[in-house]
Amino acid sequence: MTSRTIALGVALFAITMVAAVGCNGDDGNNGSGGAGGSGGKGGSSGSGASECLVLGELCHRVDDMDGPLHECHEVGHVGDPVACAAEFDECTTSCLEAAEPGVGGAGAGGAEGEPGPLKCMALGELCHPVDDVDGPLHECHELGHVADPAVCEAEFDNCVTMCIEAIEAAEGAGGTGGSGGAP
């Protein structure tokens, strides 16, 4: 066994332990800030925090428990905004594709066969289960389908916060299941 293999194993163990505490902590605080900076899932406020929330939730839905989708899920739950921002494109693409094969280039964010902006695609998928038909959650869900990159970027943090809060509320009421439980 090479020193690189040992170092990789130690690093993966450390990440797993941090993620296990983050995902399963009894205090309900699975990150260092979460939506709106008040605990909850994901990372701290600032650049990359919303990306952590998205990766934690979207990749939770398709977590393969020991492969790249699990790694993406864990990146979201560890809540390091810099890591989440760095991994957002690749992980979002992978998790969306796993959730709905063929979506990697279209689906939630674009016309058939055309790639949609990833933040739009993420909003479409993230907000879908909590769409309130004619309220702000519906508007966020629809942003994903309209796929206007400038609008998705401008509304991303706000929509992620609202949709994650709605998902958490639904989970607390025995709803959708999601990233609040065990990985």
GROMACS .gro file of C-alpha atoms in nm:
model
  183
    1MET     CA    1   0.000   0.000   0.000
    2THR     CA    2   0.143   0.336  -0.099
    3SER     CA    3   0.153   0.640   0.123
    4ARG     CA    4  -0.085   0.810  -0.118
    5THR     CA    5  -0.342   0.532  -0.070
    6ILE     CA    6  -0.308   0.557   0.307
    7ALA     CA    7  -0.342   0.936   0.298
    8LEU     CA    8  -0.650   0.908   0.076
    9GLY     CA    9  -0.803   0.655   0.316
   10VAL     CA   10  -0.738   0.879   0.616
   11ALA     CA   11  -0.885   1.180   0.433
   12LEU     CA   12  -1.196   0.987   0.333
   13PHE     CA   13  -1.239   0.861   0.690
   14ALA     CA   14  -1.212   1.218   0.823
   15ILE     CA   15  -1.464   1.348   0.570
   16THR     CA   16  -1.701   1.062   0.653
   17MET     CA   17  -1.676   1.132   1.024
   18VAL     CA   18  -1.736   1.506   0.980
   19ALA     CA   19  -2.028   1.435   0.748
   20ALA     CA   20  -2.176   1.177   0.985
   21VAL     CA   21  -2.174   1.430   1.267
   22GLY     CA   22  -2.315   1.695   1.031
   23CYS     CA   23  -2.592   1.470   0.901
   24ASN     CA   24  -2.685   1.297   1.222
   25GLY     CA   25  -2.612   1.548   1.499
   26ASP     CA   26  -2.873   1.555   1.776
   27ASP     CA   27  -2.872   1.933   1.796
   28GLY     CA   28  -3.046   1.973   1.459
   29ASN     CA   29  -2.763   2.185   1.328
   30ASN     CA   30  -2.621   2.001   1.031
   31GLY     CA   31  -2.393   2.280   0.924
   32SER     CA   32  -2.241   2.598   1.045
   33GLY     CA   33  -2.501   2.834   0.912
   34GLY     CA   34  -2.760   2.681   0.684
   35ALA     CA   35  -3.037   2.871   0.517
   36GLY     CA   36  -3.047   3.227   0.637
   37GLY     CA   37  -2.745   3.169   0.861
   38SER     CA   38  -2.948   3.007   1.138
   39GLY     CA   39  -2.837   2.647   1.158
   40GLY     CA   40  -2.998   2.380   0.944
   41LYS     CA   41  -2.851   2.210   0.642
   42GLY     CA   42  -2.546   2.319   0.458
   43GLY     CA   43  -2.281   2.575   0.515
   44SER     CA   44  -2.233   2.925   0.637
   45SER     CA   45  -2.371   3.237   0.477
   46GLY     CA   46  -2.175   3.382   0.189
   47SER     CA   47  -2.052   3.262  -0.148
   48GLY     CA   48  -2.108   2.891  -0.190
   49ALA     CA   49  -2.350   2.844   0.102
   50SER     CA   50  -2.653   2.799  -0.124
   51GLU     CA   51  -2.455   2.558  -0.337
   52CYS     CA   52  -2.393   2.349  -0.023
   53LEU     CA   53  -2.764   2.341   0.052
   54VAL     CA   54  -2.843   2.234  -0.304
   55LEU     CA   55  -2.579   1.960  -0.312
   56GLY     CA   56  -2.683   1.831   0.030
   57GLU     CA   57  -3.047   1.800  -0.079
   58LEU     CA   58  -3.030   1.705  -0.448
   59CYS     CA   59  -2.750   1.456  -0.406
   60HIS     CA   60  -2.914   1.308  -0.096
   61ARG     CA   61  -3.200   1.197  -0.319
   62VAL     CA   62  -2.965   0.986  -0.534
   63ASP     CA   63  -2.685   0.903  -0.288
   64ASP     CA   64  -2.518   0.578  -0.399
   65MET     CA   65  -2.362   0.535  -0.051
   66ASP     CA   66  -2.005   0.476  -0.167
   67GLY     CA   67  -1.949   0.636  -0.504
   68PRO     CA   68  -1.926   0.979  -0.660
   69LEU     CA   69  -2.288   1.070  -0.582
   70HIS     CA   70  -2.222   1.000  -0.214
   71GLU     CA   71  -1.913   1.219  -0.229
   72CYS     CA   72  -2.122   1.503  -0.377
   73HIS     CA   73  -2.385   1.456  -0.106
   74GLU     CA   74  -2.117   1.472   0.162
   75VAL     CA   75  -1.959   1.785   0.013
   76GLY     CA   76  -2.296   1.955   0.056
   77HIS     CA   77  -2.341   1.841   0.414
   78VAL     CA   78  -1.986   1.923   0.524
   79GLY     CA   79  -2.085   2.276   0.429
   80ASP     CA   80  -1.755   2.428   0.317
   81PRO     CA   81  -1.874   2.704   0.081
   82VAL     CA   82  -1.548   2.707  -0.114
   83ALA     CA   83  -1.563   2.330  -0.174
   84CYS     CA   84  -1.933   2.347  -0.262
   85ALA     CA   85  -1.878   2.624  -0.514
   86ALA     CA   86  -1.584   2.433  -0.666
   87GLU     CA   87  -1.780   2.107  -0.696
   88PHE     CA   88  -2.122   2.256  -0.779
   89ASP     CA   89  -2.118   2.217  -1.158
   90GLU     CA   90  -1.989   1.860  -1.169
   91CYS     CA   91  -2.193   1.738  -0.872
   92THR     CA   92  -2.515   1.909  -0.982
   93THR     CA   93  -2.481   1.759  -1.328
   94SER     CA   94  -2.415   1.411  -1.185
   95CYS     CA   95  -2.696   1.423  -0.929
   96LEU     CA   96  -2.950   1.561  -1.176
   97GLU     CA   97  -2.853   1.296  -1.429
   98ALA     CA   98  -2.891   1.022  -1.167
   99ALA     CA   99  -3.231   1.157  -1.061
  100GLU     CA  100  -3.361   1.174  -1.414
  101PRO     CA  101  -3.143   1.011  -1.682
  102GLY     CA  102  -3.110   1.235  -1.984
  103VAL     CA  103  -3.143   1.552  -1.775
  104GLY     CA  104  -2.770   1.621  -1.765
  105GLY     CA  105  -2.812   1.844  -2.068
  106ALA     CA  106  -3.180   1.938  -2.066
  107GLY     CA  107  -3.477   1.857  -1.848
  108ALA     CA  108  -3.533   2.099  -1.564
  109GLY     CA  109  -3.337   2.382  -1.715
  110GLY     CA  110  -3.360   2.380  -2.091
  111ALA     CA  111  -3.544   2.280  -2.401
  112GLU     CA  112  -3.519   1.921  -2.512
  113GLY     CA  113  -3.161   1.851  -2.618
  114GLU     CA  114  -3.028   2.190  -2.506
  115PRO     CA  115  -2.822   2.230  -2.192
  116GLY     CA  116  -2.989   2.440  -1.925
  117PRO     CA  117  -2.796   2.665  -1.691
  118LEU     CA  118  -2.706   2.453  -1.388
  119LYS     CA  119  -2.845   2.692  -1.127
  120CYS     CA  120  -3.174   2.696  -1.316
  121MET     CA  121  -3.175   2.319  -1.343
  122ALA     CA  122  -3.099   2.290  -0.971
  123LEU     CA  123  -3.387   2.522  -0.880
  124GLY     CA  124  -3.628   2.331  -1.102
  125GLU     CA  125  -3.541   2.002  -0.935
  126LEU     CA  126  -3.494   2.133  -0.580
  127CYS     CA  127  -3.820   2.328  -0.567
  128HIS     CA  128  -4.033   2.076  -0.758
  129PRO     CA  129  -4.152   1.871  -0.457
  130VAL     CA  130  -4.258   2.182  -0.263
  131ASP     CA  131  -4.418   2.380  -0.547
  132ASP     CA  132  -4.709   2.572  -0.389
  133VAL     CA  133  -4.896   2.610  -0.723
  134ASP     CA  134  -4.927   2.989  -0.725
  135GLY     CA  135  -4.694   3.126  -0.458
  136PRO     CA  136  -4.325   3.205  -0.422
  137LEU     CA  137  -4.220   2.838  -0.424
  138HIS     CA  138  -4.396   2.794  -0.759
  139GLU     CA  139  -4.212   3.098  -0.893
  140CYS     CA  140  -3.879   2.946  -0.785
  141HIS     CA  141  -3.970   2.612  -0.939
  142GLU     CA  142  -4.068   2.782  -1.265
  143LEU     CA  143  -3.740   2.974  -1.277
  144GLY     CA  144  -3.577   2.638  -1.330
  145HIS     CA  145  -3.793   2.567  -1.631
  146VAL     CA  146  -3.765   2.914  -1.787
  147ALA     CA  147  -3.385   2.877  -1.770
  148ASP     CA  148  -3.288   3.244  -1.784
  149PRO     CA  149  -2.935   3.237  -1.639
  150ALA     CA  150  -2.940   3.599  -1.519
  151VAL     CA  151  -3.272   3.556  -1.335
  152CYS     CA  152  -3.169   3.220  -1.187
  153GLU     CA  153  -2.844   3.372  -1.063
  154ALA     CA  154  -3.021   3.674  -0.914
  155GLU     CA  155  -3.285   3.463  -0.736
  156PHE     CA  156  -3.076   3.156  -0.657
  157ASP     CA  157  -2.992   3.223  -0.291
  158ASN     CA  158  -3.345   3.340  -0.205
  159CYS     CA  159  -3.512   3.048  -0.383
  160VAL     CA  160  -3.275   2.791  -0.235
  161THR     CA  161  -3.348   2.925   0.113
  162MET     CA  162  -3.727   2.917   0.061
  163CYS     CA  163  -3.734   2.573  -0.099
  164ILE     CA  164  -3.502   2.416   0.161
  165GLU     CA  165  -3.714   2.563   0.443
  166ALA     CA  166  -4.028   2.420   0.279
  167ILE     CA  167  -3.860   2.080   0.236
  168GLU     CA  168  -3.752   2.081   0.601
  169ALA     CA  169  -4.104   2.176   0.712
  170ALA     CA  170  -4.251   1.895   0.502
  171GLU     CA  171  -3.998   1.647   0.644
  172GLY     CA  172  -4.084   1.759   0.996
  173ALA     CA  173  -4.448   1.688   0.919
  174GLY     CA  174  -4.367   1.344   0.779
  175GLY     CA  175  -4.330   1.481   0.426
  176THR     CA  176  -4.089   1.436   0.139
  177GLY     CA  177  -3.785   1.282   0.307
  178GLY     CA  178  -3.462   1.446   0.214
  179SER     CA  179  -3.130   1.550   0.349
  180GLY     CA  180  -3.227   1.583   0.715
  181GLY     CA  181  -3.183   1.216   0.798
  182ALA     CA  182  -2.901   0.970   0.772
  183PRO     CA  183  -2.697   0.984   0.453
   0.00000   0.00000   0.00000
